[in-house]
Amino acid sequence: MKVLLLGSGAVGTVSALKFAQLPQVRQLVIADFVLARAEALAARIIDPRVRAMALDASDGNALVRAIRETGTTILLNAALPATNLVVMRACLEAGCDYIDMASGGSADDGIPKLDDQFALDAAFQKAGRMALLGMGADPGTSNVYAAYAAKHLLDRVTHLHVRDGDNSVCQGHDGFLAAFSPWVFIDECLCGAVSWHDGRYHLEPALSGYEPFNFPELGVLNTYHVDHEESRTLPRFIQGVEVADFKLCMDEVTWQTLKVMQQLGISRTDKVRVGDVEVSPRDVVVSLLPQPKDLAGRLHGKTCVGTLVRGLKDGLERSYYIYNIADHDAVYRVQATAYQTGIPPVLAALLISEGSWRVPGVRSPEELDPDPFLERLPAFGMEWHVRDEVTGEIDHVVAPSGQAALAA
């Protein structure tokens, strides 16, 4: 497996560190628009299979040349979702498989959307190549959990509710921050959230849908509608789903800050004139926030990503919450949100290269057999559990290596 990794931010760092642990990886090229960032990450790994290069993920011609010159067999896009279509087309032209971890939101802002990516399905099938979309934590493991429930726990799945919680605090910072790309975080929270019910998709108002949710180990946290890929794909690929949505926990500071940004228009992505220059209000906000990769070692607490599934088993109503918990202190050299997002695509890349997950075309994680992924996920440092919502019992899956393996 020869890997080209686009992006060396917080999530890209996690993926690179995990790729370097795999003997199946013959080559890992870390590419970033800023060469110094890629070089710093490559130097941190210290492995003859790993090298850095400067590459603009929005430059299709440069991407094609890089894929061909490096002999890349699979590309992981850890850059912004705005680059997804350009990168996918480059993979088609140069001949390699593709994985990303997020797609564009639902706002009409010119950013490529999930449907734009699925439109390349026939081209990928014809080329005998695979594009796996949204293979991070959520989307990603959340989709696989839904597929697991449909295969093993329920005869019919009727409700799928992805719930994402985080009770962490940041040392030296008590204001608004994002544990993953601030640009994407703002976009997901404020563009309006797609949900599925009554046999069709709905657009929920931004920052609506208040719901206290009891997260394992974290306790009850307030959650709200946030736009996520699962609400679009799960009803599409899992038959019989009546309701699907995604909610993210937000503390009062985060919710209020986002609300003010929305009201003042400083979440806008178009440029406005300020004196003699034109700037994007959102770019200004993002530039003032702590960068996710700089939060490693400063965040303390836990994150929980899971899918609440409801349906019927032997004619009886059943409900399960399938989830993973990451501890910021256990993965202190990266940070838990980046850890949960950066590990799954590495395992997916391995499964694709081995053939057990290789299905040509453009795919969503829930379309694939969940068993090969979940059987090996604990060994990749991510324990996953099933909480029976009726009895409260938790089925523990023990991780042989544990989360700390990457941080060591």
mmCIF file of C-alpha atoms in Angstrom:
data_model
loop_
_atom_site.group_PDB
_atom_site.id
_atom_site.type_symbol
_atom_site.label_atom_id
_atom_site.label_comp_id
_atom_site.label_asym_id
_atom_site.label_seq_id
_atom_site.Cartn_x
_atom_site.Cartn_y
_atom_site.Cartn_z
ATOM 1 C CA MET A 1 0.000 0.000 0.000
ATOM 2 C CA LYS A 2 1.431 3.359 -1.088
ATOM 3 C CA VAL A 3 -0.403 6.223 0.617
ATOM 4 C CA LEU A 4 -0.669 9.890 -0.273
ATOM 5 C CA LEU A 5 -1.995 11.873 2.699
ATOM 6 C CA LEU A 6 -3.306 15.357 1.939
ATOM 7 C CA GLY A 7 -3.168 17.640 4.959
ATOM 8 C CA SER A 8 -0.997 17.613 8.074
ATOM 9 C CA GLY A 9 -3.343 19.245 10.570
ATOM 10 C CA ALA A 10 -4.653 17.593 13.732
ATOM 11 C CA VAL A 11 -6.516 14.760 11.964
ATOM 12 C CA GLY A 12 -3.835 14.295 9.311
ATOM 13 C CA THR A 13 -1.258 13.960 12.065
ATOM 14 C CA VAL A 14 -3.195 11.128 13.704
ATOM 15 C CA SER A 15 -3.618 9.312 10.393
ATOM 16 C CA ALA A 16 0.055 9.688 9.529
ATOM 17 C CA LEU A 17 1.193 8.334 12.893
ATOM 18 C CA LYS A 18 -1.100 5.315 12.540
ATOM 19 C CA PHE A 19 -0.130 4.639 8.909
ATOM 20 C CA ALA A 20 3.512 4.598 9.980
ATOM 21 C CA GLN A 21 2.735 1.798 12.446
ATOM 22 C CA LEU A 22 1.455 -0.508 9.698
ATOM 23 C CA PRO A 23 3.937 -2.879 8.019
ATOM 24 C CA GLN A 24 1.559 -3.039 5.026
ATOM 25 C CA VAL A 25 2.404 0.586 4.209
ATOM 26 C CA ARG A 26 5.299 0.577 1.755
ATOM 27 C CA GLN A 27 5.308 4.348 1.343
ATOM 28 C CA LEU A 28 3.663 7.328 3.017
ATOM 29 C CA VAL A 29 3.864 10.733 1.373
ATOM 30 C CA ILE A 30 2.589 13.569 3.575
ATOM 31 C CA ALA A 31 1.514 16.511 1.438
ATOM 32 C CA ASP A 32 0.531 19.978 2.564
ATOM 33 C CA PHE A 33 0.139 23.394 0.965
ATOM 34 C CA VAL A 34 2.764 24.574 3.464
ATOM 35 C CA LEU A 35 5.791 22.317 3.020
ATOM 36 C CA ALA A 36 7.153 23.097 6.495
ATOM 37 C CA ARG A 37 4.091 21.554 8.133
ATOM 38 C CA ALA A 38 4.438 18.324 6.171
ATOM 39 C CA GLU A 39 8.169 18.201 6.838
ATOM 40 C CA ALA A 40 7.665 18.696 10.566
ATOM 41 C CA LEU A 41 5.234 15.775 10.703
ATOM 42 C CA ALA A 42 7.513 13.540 8.630
ATOM 43 C CA ALA A 43 10.410 14.429 10.915
ATOM 44 C CA ARG A 44 8.315 13.514 13.942
ATOM 45 C CA ILE A 45 7.738 10.019 12.552
ATOM 46 C CA ILE A 46 11.354 9.313 11.544
ATOM 47 C CA ASP A 47 10.762 6.446 9.130
ATOM 48 C CA PRO A 48 12.492 5.833 5.772
ATOM 49 C CA ARG A 49 9.100 5.011 4.215
ATOM 50 C CA VAL A 50 7.809 8.509 5.047
ATOM 51 C CA ARG A 51 8.540 11.735 3.203
ATOM 52 C CA ALA A 52 6.983 15.159 2.767
ATOM 53 C CA MET A 53 6.038 17.223 -0.254
ATOM 54 C CA ALA A 54 4.395 20.552 -1.024
ATOM 55 C CA LEU A 55 1.037 20.134 -2.736
ATOM 56 C CA ASP A 56 -2.074 22.263 -3.224
ATOM 57 C CA ALA A 57 -5.138 20.029 -2.822
ATOM 58 C CA SER A 58 -7.169 22.386 -5.026
ATOM 59 C CA ASP A 59 -4.764 22.020 -7.982
ATOM 60 C CA GLY A 60 -6.030 19.044 -9.988
ATOM 61 C CA ASN A 61 -3.107 18.909 -12.422
ATOM 62 C CA ALA A 62 -0.571 18.972 -9.598
ATOM 63 C CA LEU A 63 -2.471 16.221 -7.814
ATOM 64 C CA VAL A 64 -2.445 13.984 -10.891
ATOM 65 C CA ARG A 65 1.310 14.461 -11.290
ATOM 66 C CA ALA A 66 1.926 13.751 -7.593
ATOM 67 C CA ILE A 67 -0.175 10.561 -7.612
ATOM 68 C CA ARG A 68 1.619 9.238 -10.686
ATOM 69 C CA GLU A 69 5.114 10.236 -9.612
ATOM 70 C CA THR A 70 4.710 8.651 -6.156
ATOM 71 C CA GLY A 71 2.967 5.519 -7.424
ATOM 72 C CA THR A 72 0.145 6.150 -4.944
ATOM 73 C CA THR A 73 -2.385 3.333 -4.611
ATOM 74 C CA ILE A 74 -4.703 5.060 -2.118
ATOM 75 C CA LEU A 75 -5.181 8.722 -1.202
ATOM 76 C CA LEU A 76 -6.558 10.010 2.085
ATOM 77 C CA ASN A 77 -7.922 13.536 1.846
ATOM 78 C CA ALA A 78 -7.503 15.247 5.216
ATOM 79 C CA ALA A 79 -7.781 18.709 3.644
ATOM 80 C CA LEU A 80 -10.950 20.821 3.665
ATOM 81 C CA PRO A 81 -14.099 19.290 2.103
ATOM 82 C CA ALA A 82 -14.049 22.058 -0.519
ATOM 83 C CA THR A 83 -11.267 20.094 -2.250
ATOM 84 C CA ASN A 84 -13.110 16.752 -2.414
ATOM 85 C CA LEU A 85 -14.297 16.863 -6.030
ATOM 86 C CA VAL A 86 -10.971 18.088 -7.385
ATOM 87 C CA VAL A 87 -9.122 15.359 -5.503
ATOM 88 C CA MET A 88 -11.590 12.638 -6.524
ATOM 89 C CA ARG A 89 -11.241 13.557 -10.198
ATOM 90 C CA ALA A 90 -7.468 13.524 -9.872
ATOM 91 C CA CYS A 91 -7.647 10.032 -8.375
ATOM 92 C CA LEU A 92 -9.763 8.906 -11.313
ATOM 93 C CA GLU A 93 -7.343 10.340 -13.860
ATOM 94 C CA ALA A 94 -4.175 9.132 -12.177
ATOM 95 C CA GLY A 95 -5.589 5.765 -11.055
ATOM 96 C CA CYS A 96 -5.832 5.321 -7.284
ATOM 97 C CA ASP A 97 -8.455 4.781 -4.588
ATOM 98 C CA TYR A 98 -9.815 7.653 -2.512
ATOM 99 C CA ILE A 99 -10.990 8.258 1.087
ATOM 100 C CA ASP A 100 -12.213 11.423 2.785
ATOM 101 C CA MET A 101 -13.687 12.198 6.198
ATOM 102 C CA ALA A 102 -16.308 14.873 5.506
ATOM 103 C CA SER A 103 -18.284 16.547 2.739
ATOM 104 C CA GLY A 104 -19.813 19.983 2.238
ATOM 105 C CA GLY A 105 -22.796 21.274 4.184
ATOM 106 C CA SER A 106 -26.279 22.119 2.968
ATOM 107 C CA ALA A 107 -25.864 25.867 2.491
ATOM 108 C CA ASP A 108 -25.717 27.262 -1.047
ATOM 109 C CA ASP A 109 -22.140 28.480 -0.690
ATOM 110 C CA GLY A 110 -20.545 26.967 -3.780
ATOM 111 C CA ILE A 111 -18.856 24.161 -1.847
ATOM 112 C CA PRO A 112 -19.209 20.689 -3.443
ATOM 113 C CA LYS A 113 -21.874 18.603 -1.735
ATOM 114 C CA LEU A 114 -22.281 14.914 -0.999
ATOM 115 C CA ASP A 115 -24.519 14.352 -4.027
ATOM 116 C CA ASP A 116 -21.850 15.907 -6.255
ATOM 117 C CA GLN A 117 -19.447 13.261 -5.033
ATOM 118 C CA PHE A 118 -21.899 10.376 -5.468
ATOM 119 C CA ALA A 119 -22.417 11.572 -9.041
ATOM 120 C CA LEU A 120 -18.932 10.194 -9.797
ATOM 121 C CA ASP A 121 -20.026 6.653 -8.887
ATOM 122 C CA ALA A 122 -20.269 5.396 -12.497
ATOM 123 C CA ALA A 123 -16.852 6.828 -13.342
ATOM 124 C CA PHE A 124 -15.207 5.123 -10.353
ATOM 125 C CA GLN A 125 -16.919 1.823 -11.172
ATOM 126 C CA LYS A 126 -15.759 2.011 -14.780
ATOM 127 C CA ALA A 127 -12.203 2.715 -13.618
ATOM 128 C CA GLY A 128 -12.332 -0.170 -11.119
ATOM 129 C CA ARG A 129 -11.493 2.281 -8.340
ATOM 130 C CA MET A 130 -13.163 2.970 -5.014
ATOM 131 C CA ALA A 131 -14.036 6.255 -3.314
ATOM 132 C CA LEU A 132 -15.090 5.945 0.338
ATOM 133 C CA LEU A 133 -16.812 9.065 1.649
ATOM 134 C CA GLY A 134 -17.071 10.294 5.211
ATOM 135 C CA MET A 135 -14.841 7.690 6.856
ATOM 136 C CA GLY A 136 -13.894 9.463 10.083
ATOM 137 C CA ALA A 137 -15.574 9.264 13.473
ATOM 138 C CA ASP A 138 -18.906 10.819 12.535
ATOM 139 C CA PRO A 139 -19.472 10.330 9.736
ATOM 140 C CA GLY A 140 -17.554 7.056 9.603
ATOM 141 C CA THR A 141 -17.699 4.821 12.640
ATOM 142 C CA SER A 142 -21.201 6.163 13.309
ATOM 143 C CA ASN A 143 -22.290 4.744 9.927
ATOM 144 C CA VAL A 144 -20.585 1.417 10.603
ATOM 145 C CA TYR A 145 -22.373 1.176 13.959
ATOM 146 C CA ALA A 146 -25.691 1.597 12.141
ATOM 147 C CA ALA A 147 -24.771 -1.162 9.692
ATOM 148 C CA TYR A 148 -23.779 -3.413 12.614
ATOM 149 C CA ALA A 149 -27.134 -2.879 14.291
ATOM 150 C CA ALA A 150 -28.997 -3.645 11.058
ATOM 151 C CA LYS A 151 -26.970 -6.839 10.576
ATOM 152 C CA HIS A 152 -26.768 -8.203 14.119
ATOM 153 C CA LEU A 153 -29.036 -6.447 16.627
ATOM 154 C CA LEU A 154 -32.359 -5.701 14.945
ATOM 155 C CA ASP A 155 -34.652 -7.298 12.398
ATOM 156 C CA ARG A 156 -35.782 -3.840 11.321
ATOM 157 C CA VAL A 157 -34.121 -0.482 12.020
ATOM 158 C CA THR A 158 -36.586 2.393 12.315
ATOM 159 C CA HIS A 159 -34.628 5.195 14.025
ATOM 160 C CA LEU A 160 -30.989 6.258 13.735
ATOM 161 C CA HIS A 161 -29.798 9.112 15.944
ATOM 162 C CA VAL A 162 -26.093 9.981 15.901
ATOM 163 C CA ARG A 163 -25.095 11.699 19.149
ATOM 164 C CA ASP A 164 -21.675 13.294 19.700
ATOM 165 C CA GLY A 165 -20.602 14.440 23.164
ATOM 166 C CA ASP A 166 -17.529 16.124 24.658
ATOM 167 C CA ASN A 167 -17.070 17.224 28.268
ATOM 168 C CA SER A 168 -13.512 18.479 27.871
ATOM 169 C CA VAL A 169 -12.037 21.742 29.104
ATOM 170 C CA CYS A 170 -9.062 23.500 27.554
ATOM 171 C CA GLN A 171 -6.187 24.531 29.765
ATOM 172 C CA GLY A 172 -5.481 28.241 29.366
ATOM 173 C CA HIS A 173 -8.559 28.905 27.219
ATOM 174 C CA ASP A 174 -12.138 29.284 28.423
ATOM 175 C CA GLY A 175 -13.745 30.738 25.305
ATOM 176 C CA PHE A 176 -15.072 29.433 22.008
ATOM 177 C CA LEU A 177 -12.968 26.807 20.224
ATOM 178 C CA ALA A 178 -13.289 23.863 17.857
ATOM 179 C CA ALA A 179 -11.520 20.529 18.354
ATOM 180 C CA PHE A 180 -11.516 19.902 14.593
ATOM 181 C CA SER A 181 -11.341 22.300 11.618
ATOM 182 C CA PRO A 182 -12.928 25.542 12.913
ATOM 183 C CA TRP A 183 -14.029 26.428 9.376
ATOM 184 C CA VAL A 184 -15.891 23.120 8.984
ATOM 185 C CA PHE A 185 -17.278 23.285 12.537
ATOM 186 C CA ILE A 186 -18.828 26.702 11.947
ATOM 187 C CA ASP A 187 -20.207 25.542 8.598
ATOM 188 C CA GLU A 188 -21.840 22.408 10.045
ATOM 189 C CA CYS A 189 -23.430 24.272 12.934
ATOM 190 C CA LEU A 190 -24.819 27.251 11.033
ATOM 191 C CA CYS A 191 -25.780 26.024 7.568
ATOM 192 C CA GLY A 192 -28.992 24.361 8.739
ATOM 193 C CA ALA A 193 -29.212 20.646 9.520
ATOM 194 C CA VAL A 194 -30.694 18.012 7.239
ATOM 195 C CA SER A 195 -32.821 15.385 8.991
ATOM 196 C CA TRP A 196 -35.002 12.531 7.717
ATOM 197 C CA HIS A 197 -38.578 11.873 8.832
ATOM 198 C CA ASP A 198 -42.060 11.485 7.342
ATOM 199 C CA GLY A 199 -40.521 9.877 4.281
ATOM 200 C CA ARG A 200 -38.460 12.863 3.173
ATOM 201 C CA TYR A 201 -35.550 15.137 4.040
ATOM 202 C CA HIS A 202 -36.100 18.284 6.088
ATOM 203 C CA LEU A 203 -33.869 21.284 6.775
ATOM 204 C CA GLU A 204 -33.853 22.054 10.484
ATOM 205 C CA PRO A 205 -33.012 25.610 11.622
ATOM 206 C CA ALA A 206 -29.423 26.110 12.747
ATOM 207 C CA LEU A 207 -28.820 25.661 16.485
ATOM 208 C CA SER A 208 -32.274 24.125 17.027
ATOM 209 C CA GLY A 209 -33.463 20.762 18.368
ATOM 210 C CA TYR A 210 -32.303 21.111 21.980
ATOM 211 C CA GLU A 211 -32.070 17.653 23.578
ATOM 212 C CA PRO A 212 -30.298 16.560 26.787
ATOM 213 C CA PHE A 213 -28.573 13.229 26.080
ATOM 214 C CA ASN A 214 -27.039 10.853 28.612
ATOM 215 C CA PHE A 215 -23.583 9.937 27.280
ATOM 216 C CA PRO A 216 -21.754 6.958 28.830
ATOM 217 C CA GLU A 217 -19.012 8.167 31.231
ATOM 218 C CA LEU A 218 -19.649 11.813 30.265
ATOM 219 C CA GLY A 219 -23.124 12.273 31.753
ATOM 220 C CA VAL A 220 -26.004 14.378 30.451
ATOM 221 C CA LEU A 221 -24.970 17.005 27.892
ATOM 222 C CA ASN A 222 -27.087 19.395 25.830
ATOM 223 C CA THR A 223 -27.207 18.533 22.124
ATOM 224 C CA TYR A 224 -28.486 20.386 19.054
ATOM 225 C CA HIS A 225 -29.118 19.717 15.369
ATOM 226 C CA VAL A 226 -25.915 19.951 13.323
ATOM 227 C CA ASP A 227 -25.623 19.191 9.636
ATOM 228 C CA HIS A 228 -23.927 15.845 9.049
ATOM 229 C CA GLU A 229 -23.653 13.329 6.247
ATOM 230 C CA GLU A 230 -25.277 10.494 8.220
ATOM 231 C CA SER A 231 -28.714 12.114 8.047
ATOM 232 C CA ARG A 232 -28.502 11.961 4.257
ATOM 233 C CA THR A 233 -26.907 8.565 3.694
ATOM 234 C CA LEU A 234 -28.323 6.302 6.420
ATOM 235 C CA PRO A 235 -31.947 6.475 5.152
ATOM 236 C CA ARG A 236 -30.593 5.945 1.639
ATOM 237 C CA PHE A 237 -28.662 2.772 2.315
ATOM 238 C CA ILE A 238 -30.434 1.168 5.305
ATOM 239 C CA GLN A 239 -33.955 0.116 4.395
ATOM 240 C CA GLY A 240 -36.937 0.975 6.554
ATOM 241 C CA VAL A 241 -35.427 3.926 8.442
ATOM 242 C CA GLU A 242 -38.195 6.301 9.504
ATOM 243 C CA VAL A 243 -36.136 8.898 11.369
ATOM 244 C CA ALA A 244 -32.460 9.866 11.076
ATOM 245 C CA ASP A 245 -30.682 12.872 12.521
ATOM 246 C CA PHE A 246 -27.443 14.105 14.036
ATOM 247 C CA LYS A 247 -26.974 16.155 17.175
ATOM 248 C CA LEU A 248 -23.806 17.565 18.702
ATOM 249 C CA CYS A 249 -23.303 18.646 22.287
ATOM 250 C CA MET A 250 -22.643 22.357 22.842
ATOM 251 C CA ASP A 251 -22.042 24.221 26.045
ATOM 252 C CA GLU A 252 -23.682 27.594 26.568
ATOM 253 C CA VAL A 253 -20.599 29.564 25.456
ATOM 254 C CA THR A 254 -20.371 27.661 22.178
ATOM 255 C CA TRP A 255 -24.096 27.928 21.423
ATOM 256 C CA GLN A 256 -24.230 31.650 22.237
ATOM 257 C CA THR A 257 -21.059 32.433 20.254
ATOM 258 C CA LEU A 258 -22.367 30.661 17.177
ATOM 259 C CA LYS A 259 -25.701 32.450 17.548
ATOM 260 C CA VAL A 260 -23.982 35.844 17.661
ATOM 261 C CA MET A 261 -21.818 34.940 14.667
ATOM 262 C CA GLN A 262 -24.948 34.059 12.738
ATOM 263 C CA GLN A 263 -26.785 37.224 13.757
ATOM 264 C CA LEU A 264 -23.858 39.519 12.893
ATOM 265 C CA GLY A 265 -23.043 37.750 9.651
ATOM 266 C CA ILE A 266 -19.446 37.030 10.619
ATOM 267 C CA SER A 267 -19.872 33.381 9.674
ATOM 268 C CA ARG A 268 -20.137 34.437 6.017
ATOM 269 C CA THR A 269 -17.640 32.983 3.549
ATOM 270 C CA ASP A 270 -17.951 35.654 0.847
ATOM 271 C CA LYS A 271 -15.513 38.554 0.965
ATOM 272 C CA VAL A 272 -16.398 41.991 2.300
ATOM 273 C CA ARG A 273 -14.408 45.183 1.896
ATOM 274 C CA VAL A 274 -12.652 46.485 5.008
ATOM 275 C CA GLY A 275 -10.736 49.634 4.180
ATOM 276 C CA ASP A 276 -8.503 48.803 1.230
ATOM 277 C CA VAL A 277 -8.729 45.022 1.506
ATOM 278 C CA GLU A 278 -11.351 42.330 0.977
ATOM 279 C CA VAL A 279 -11.638 39.583 3.556
ATOM 280 C CA SER A 280 -13.935 36.661 4.324
ATOM 281 C CA PRO A 281 -15.498 37.191 7.789
ATOM 282 C CA ARG A 282 -15.275 33.468 8.543
ATOM 283 C CA ASP A 283 -11.603 33.363 7.584
ATOM 284 C CA VAL A 284 -10.946 36.176 10.057
ATOM 285 C CA VAL A 285 -12.759 34.303 12.843
ATOM 286 C CA VAL A 286 -10.910 31.066 12.089
ATOM 287 C CA SER A 287 -7.545 32.829 12.097
ATOM 288 C CA LEU A 288 -8.234 34.080 15.635
ATOM 289 C CA LEU A 289 -9.152 30.667 17.060
ATOM 290 C CA PRO A 290 -6.724 28.073 18.467
ATOM 291 C CA GLN A 291 -5.822 25.540 15.778
ATOM 292 C CA PRO A 292 -6.910 21.958 16.590
ATOM 293 C CA LYS A 293 -3.371 20.552 16.278
ATOM 294 C CA ASP A 294 -2.229 23.030 18.962
ATOM 295 C CA LEU A 295 -4.803 21.739 21.460
ATOM 296 C CA ALA A 296 -2.954 18.470 22.054
ATOM 297 C CA GLY A 297 -1.988 18.279 25.728
ATOM 298 C CA ARG A 298 -4.257 21.203 26.654
ATOM 299 C CA LEU A 299 -7.633 19.436 26.472
ATOM 300 C CA HIS A 300 -8.775 17.386 29.450
ATOM 301 C CA GLY A 301 -11.896 15.238 29.477
ATOM 302 C CA LYS A 302 -13.531 12.720 27.189
ATOM 303 C CA THR A 303 -15.379 12.580 23.888
ATOM 304 C CA CYS A 304 -18.095 10.102 22.958
ATOM 305 C CA VAL A 305 -19.270 9.390 19.412
ATOM 306 C CA GLY A 306 -22.105 6.944 18.916
ATOM 307 C CA THR A 307 -25.270 5.939 17.109
ATOM 308 C CA LEU A 308 -28.553 5.375 18.926
ATOM 309 C CA VAL A 309 -30.474 2.720 16.977
ATOM 310 C CA ARG A 310 -34.097 1.797 17.520
ATOM 311 C CA GLY A 311 -36.226 -0.838 15.871
ATOM 312 C CA LEU A 312 -37.744 -4.287 16.180
ATOM 313 C CA LYS A 313 -36.260 -7.629 17.194
ATOM 314 C CA ASP A 314 -38.510 -10.700 17.271
ATOM 315 C CA GLY A 315 -41.481 -8.349 17.197
ATOM 316 C CA LEU A 316 -40.353 -6.370 20.247
ATOM 317 C CA GLU A 317 -39.111 -2.772 20.313
ATOM 318 C CA ARG A 318 -35.405 -2.565 21.135
ATOM 319 C CA SER A 319 -32.924 0.288 21.410
ATOM 320 C CA TYR A 320 -29.109 0.367 21.557
ATOM 321 C CA TYR A 321 -26.433 3.048 21.720
ATOM 322 C CA ILE A 322 -23.227 1.892 19.980
ATOM 323 C CA TYR A 323 -20.263 4.124 20.730
ATOM 324 C CA ASN A 324 -16.582 4.819 21.300
ATOM 325 C CA ILE A 325 -15.056 6.978 24.015
ATOM 326 C CA ALA A 326 -11.696 8.701 23.690
ATOM 327 C CA ASP A 327 -9.852 10.316 26.590
ATOM 328 C CA HIS A 328 -7.895 13.487 25.794
ATOM 329 C CA ASP A 329 -5.317 12.628 28.443
ATOM 330 C CA ALA A 330 -4.813 9.114 27.034
ATOM 331 C CA VAL A 331 -4.014 10.516 23.584
ATOM 332 C CA TYR A 332 -2.360 13.695 24.817
ATOM 333 C CA ARG A 333 0.078 13.982 21.908
ATOM 334 C CA VAL A 334 -2.764 14.407 19.445
ATOM 335 C CA GLN A 335 -6.196 15.096 21.153
ATOM 336 C CA ALA A 336 -9.239 12.890 21.353
ATOM 337 C CA THR A 337 -11.449 14.381 18.635
ATOM 338 C CA ALA A 338 -8.641 14.175 16.094
ATOM 339 C CA TYR A 339 -7.840 10.660 17.331
ATOM 340 C CA GLN A 340 -11.386 9.401 16.802
ATOM 341 C CA THR A 341 -11.446 10.940 13.332
ATOM 342 C CA GLY A 342 -7.965 10.061 12.103
ATOM 343 C CA ILE A 343 -7.828 6.365 13.032
ATOM 344 C CA PRO A 344 -10.884 4.969 11.152
ATOM 345 C CA PRO A 345 -9.767 5.982 7.623
ATOM 346 C CA VAL A 346 -6.429 4.249 8.184
ATOM 347 C CA LEU A 347 -8.168 0.988 9.050
ATOM 348 C CA ALA A 348 -10.498 1.501 6.078
ATOM 349 C CA ALA A 349 -7.512 1.996 3.766
ATOM 350 C CA LEU A 350 -6.035 -1.266 5.015
ATOM 351 C CA LEU A 351 -9.309 -3.146 4.459
ATOM 352 C CA ILE A 352 -9.625 -1.706 0.956
ATOM 353 C CA SER A 353 -6.064 -2.675 0.090
ATOM 354 C CA GLU A 354 -6.608 -6.192 1.446
ATOM 355 C CA GLY A 355 -9.849 -6.569 -0.506
ATOM 356 C CA SER A 356 -12.410 -7.123 2.267
ATOM 357 C CA TRP A 357 -13.781 -3.596 1.814
ATOM 358 C CA ARG A 358 -12.954 -3.148 -1.846
ATOM 359 C CA VAL A 359 -16.163 -2.334 -3.748
ATOM 360 C CA PRO A 360 -15.544 -0.190 -6.871
ATOM 361 C CA GLY A 361 -17.612 2.976 -7.077
ATOM 362 C CA VAL A 362 -18.426 5.795 -4.667
ATOM 363 C CA ARG A 363 -19.422 4.302 -1.319
ATOM 364 C CA SER A 364 -20.711 5.340 2.091
ATOM 365 C CA PRO A 365 -19.442 3.339 5.105
ATOM 366 C CA GLU A 366 -22.822 1.769 5.947
ATOM 367 C CA GLU A 367 -22.886 0.077 2.525
ATOM 368 C CA LEU A 368 -19.970 -2.146 3.558
ATOM 369 C CA ASP A 369 -19.816 -5.206 5.820
ATOM 370 C CA PRO A 370 -19.293 -3.809 9.342
ATOM 371 C CA ASP A 371 -17.670 -6.969 10.715
ATOM 372 C CA PRO A 372 -14.108 -6.706 9.295
ATOM 373 C CA PHE A 373 -13.889 -3.096 10.473
ATOM 374 C CA LEU A 374 -15.322 -3.550 13.964
ATOM 375 C CA GLU A 375 -13.381 -6.784 14.571
ATOM 376 C CA ARG A 376 -10.106 -4.890 14.103
ATOM 377 C CA LEU A 377 -11.049 -1.476 15.477
ATOM 378 C CA PRO A 378 -10.061 -2.312 19.094
ATOM 379 C CA ALA A 379 -6.590 -3.368 17.940
ATOM 380 C CA PHE A 380 -6.301 0.066 16.327
ATOM 381 C CA GLY A 381 -6.812 1.648 19.730
ATOM 382 C CA MET A 382 -10.559 2.312 19.621
ATOM 383 C CA GLU A 383 -12.734 0.243 21.913
ATOM 384 C CA TRP A 384 -16.389 0.240 20.981
ATOM 385 C CA HIS A 385 -19.335 -0.683 23.159
ATOM 386 C CA VAL A 386 -23.052 -1.401 22.967
ATOM 387 C CA ARG A 387 -25.385 -0.012 25.629
ATOM 388 C CA ASP A 388 -28.793 -1.642 25.836
ATOM 389 C CA GLU A 389 -31.145 1.312 26.289
ATOM 390 C CA VAL A 390 -33.784 -0.922 27.915
ATOM 391 C CA THR A 391 -31.643 -2.690 30.528
ATOM 392 C CA GLY A 392 -28.764 -0.218 30.738
ATOM 393 C CA GLU A 393 -26.262 -3.059 30.340
ATOM 394 C CA ILE A 394 -23.056 -2.344 28.411
ATOM 395 C CA ASP A 395 -21.258 -4.897 26.262
ATOM 396 C CA HIS A 396 -17.546 -4.110 26.544
ATOM 397 C CA VAL A 397 -15.189 -4.795 23.658
ATOM 398 C CA VAL A 398 -11.639 -4.942 25.017
ATOM 399 C CA ALA A 399 -8.871 -3.256 23.036
ATOM 400 C CA PRO A 400 -5.642 -5.308 22.945
ATOM 401 C CA SER A 401 -3.427 -2.287 22.407
ATOM 402 C CA GLY A 402 -5.414 0.661 23.758
ATOM 403 C CA GLN A 403 -5.569 4.333 22.836
ATOM 404 C CA ALA A 404 -2.228 5.182 24.400
ATOM 405 C CA ALA A 405 -0.366 3.165 21.771
ATOM 406 C CA LEU A 406 -0.407 6.081 19.348
ATOM 407 C CA ALA A 407 0.605 8.607 21.965
ATOM 408 C CA ALA A 408 3.567 6.631 23.252
#
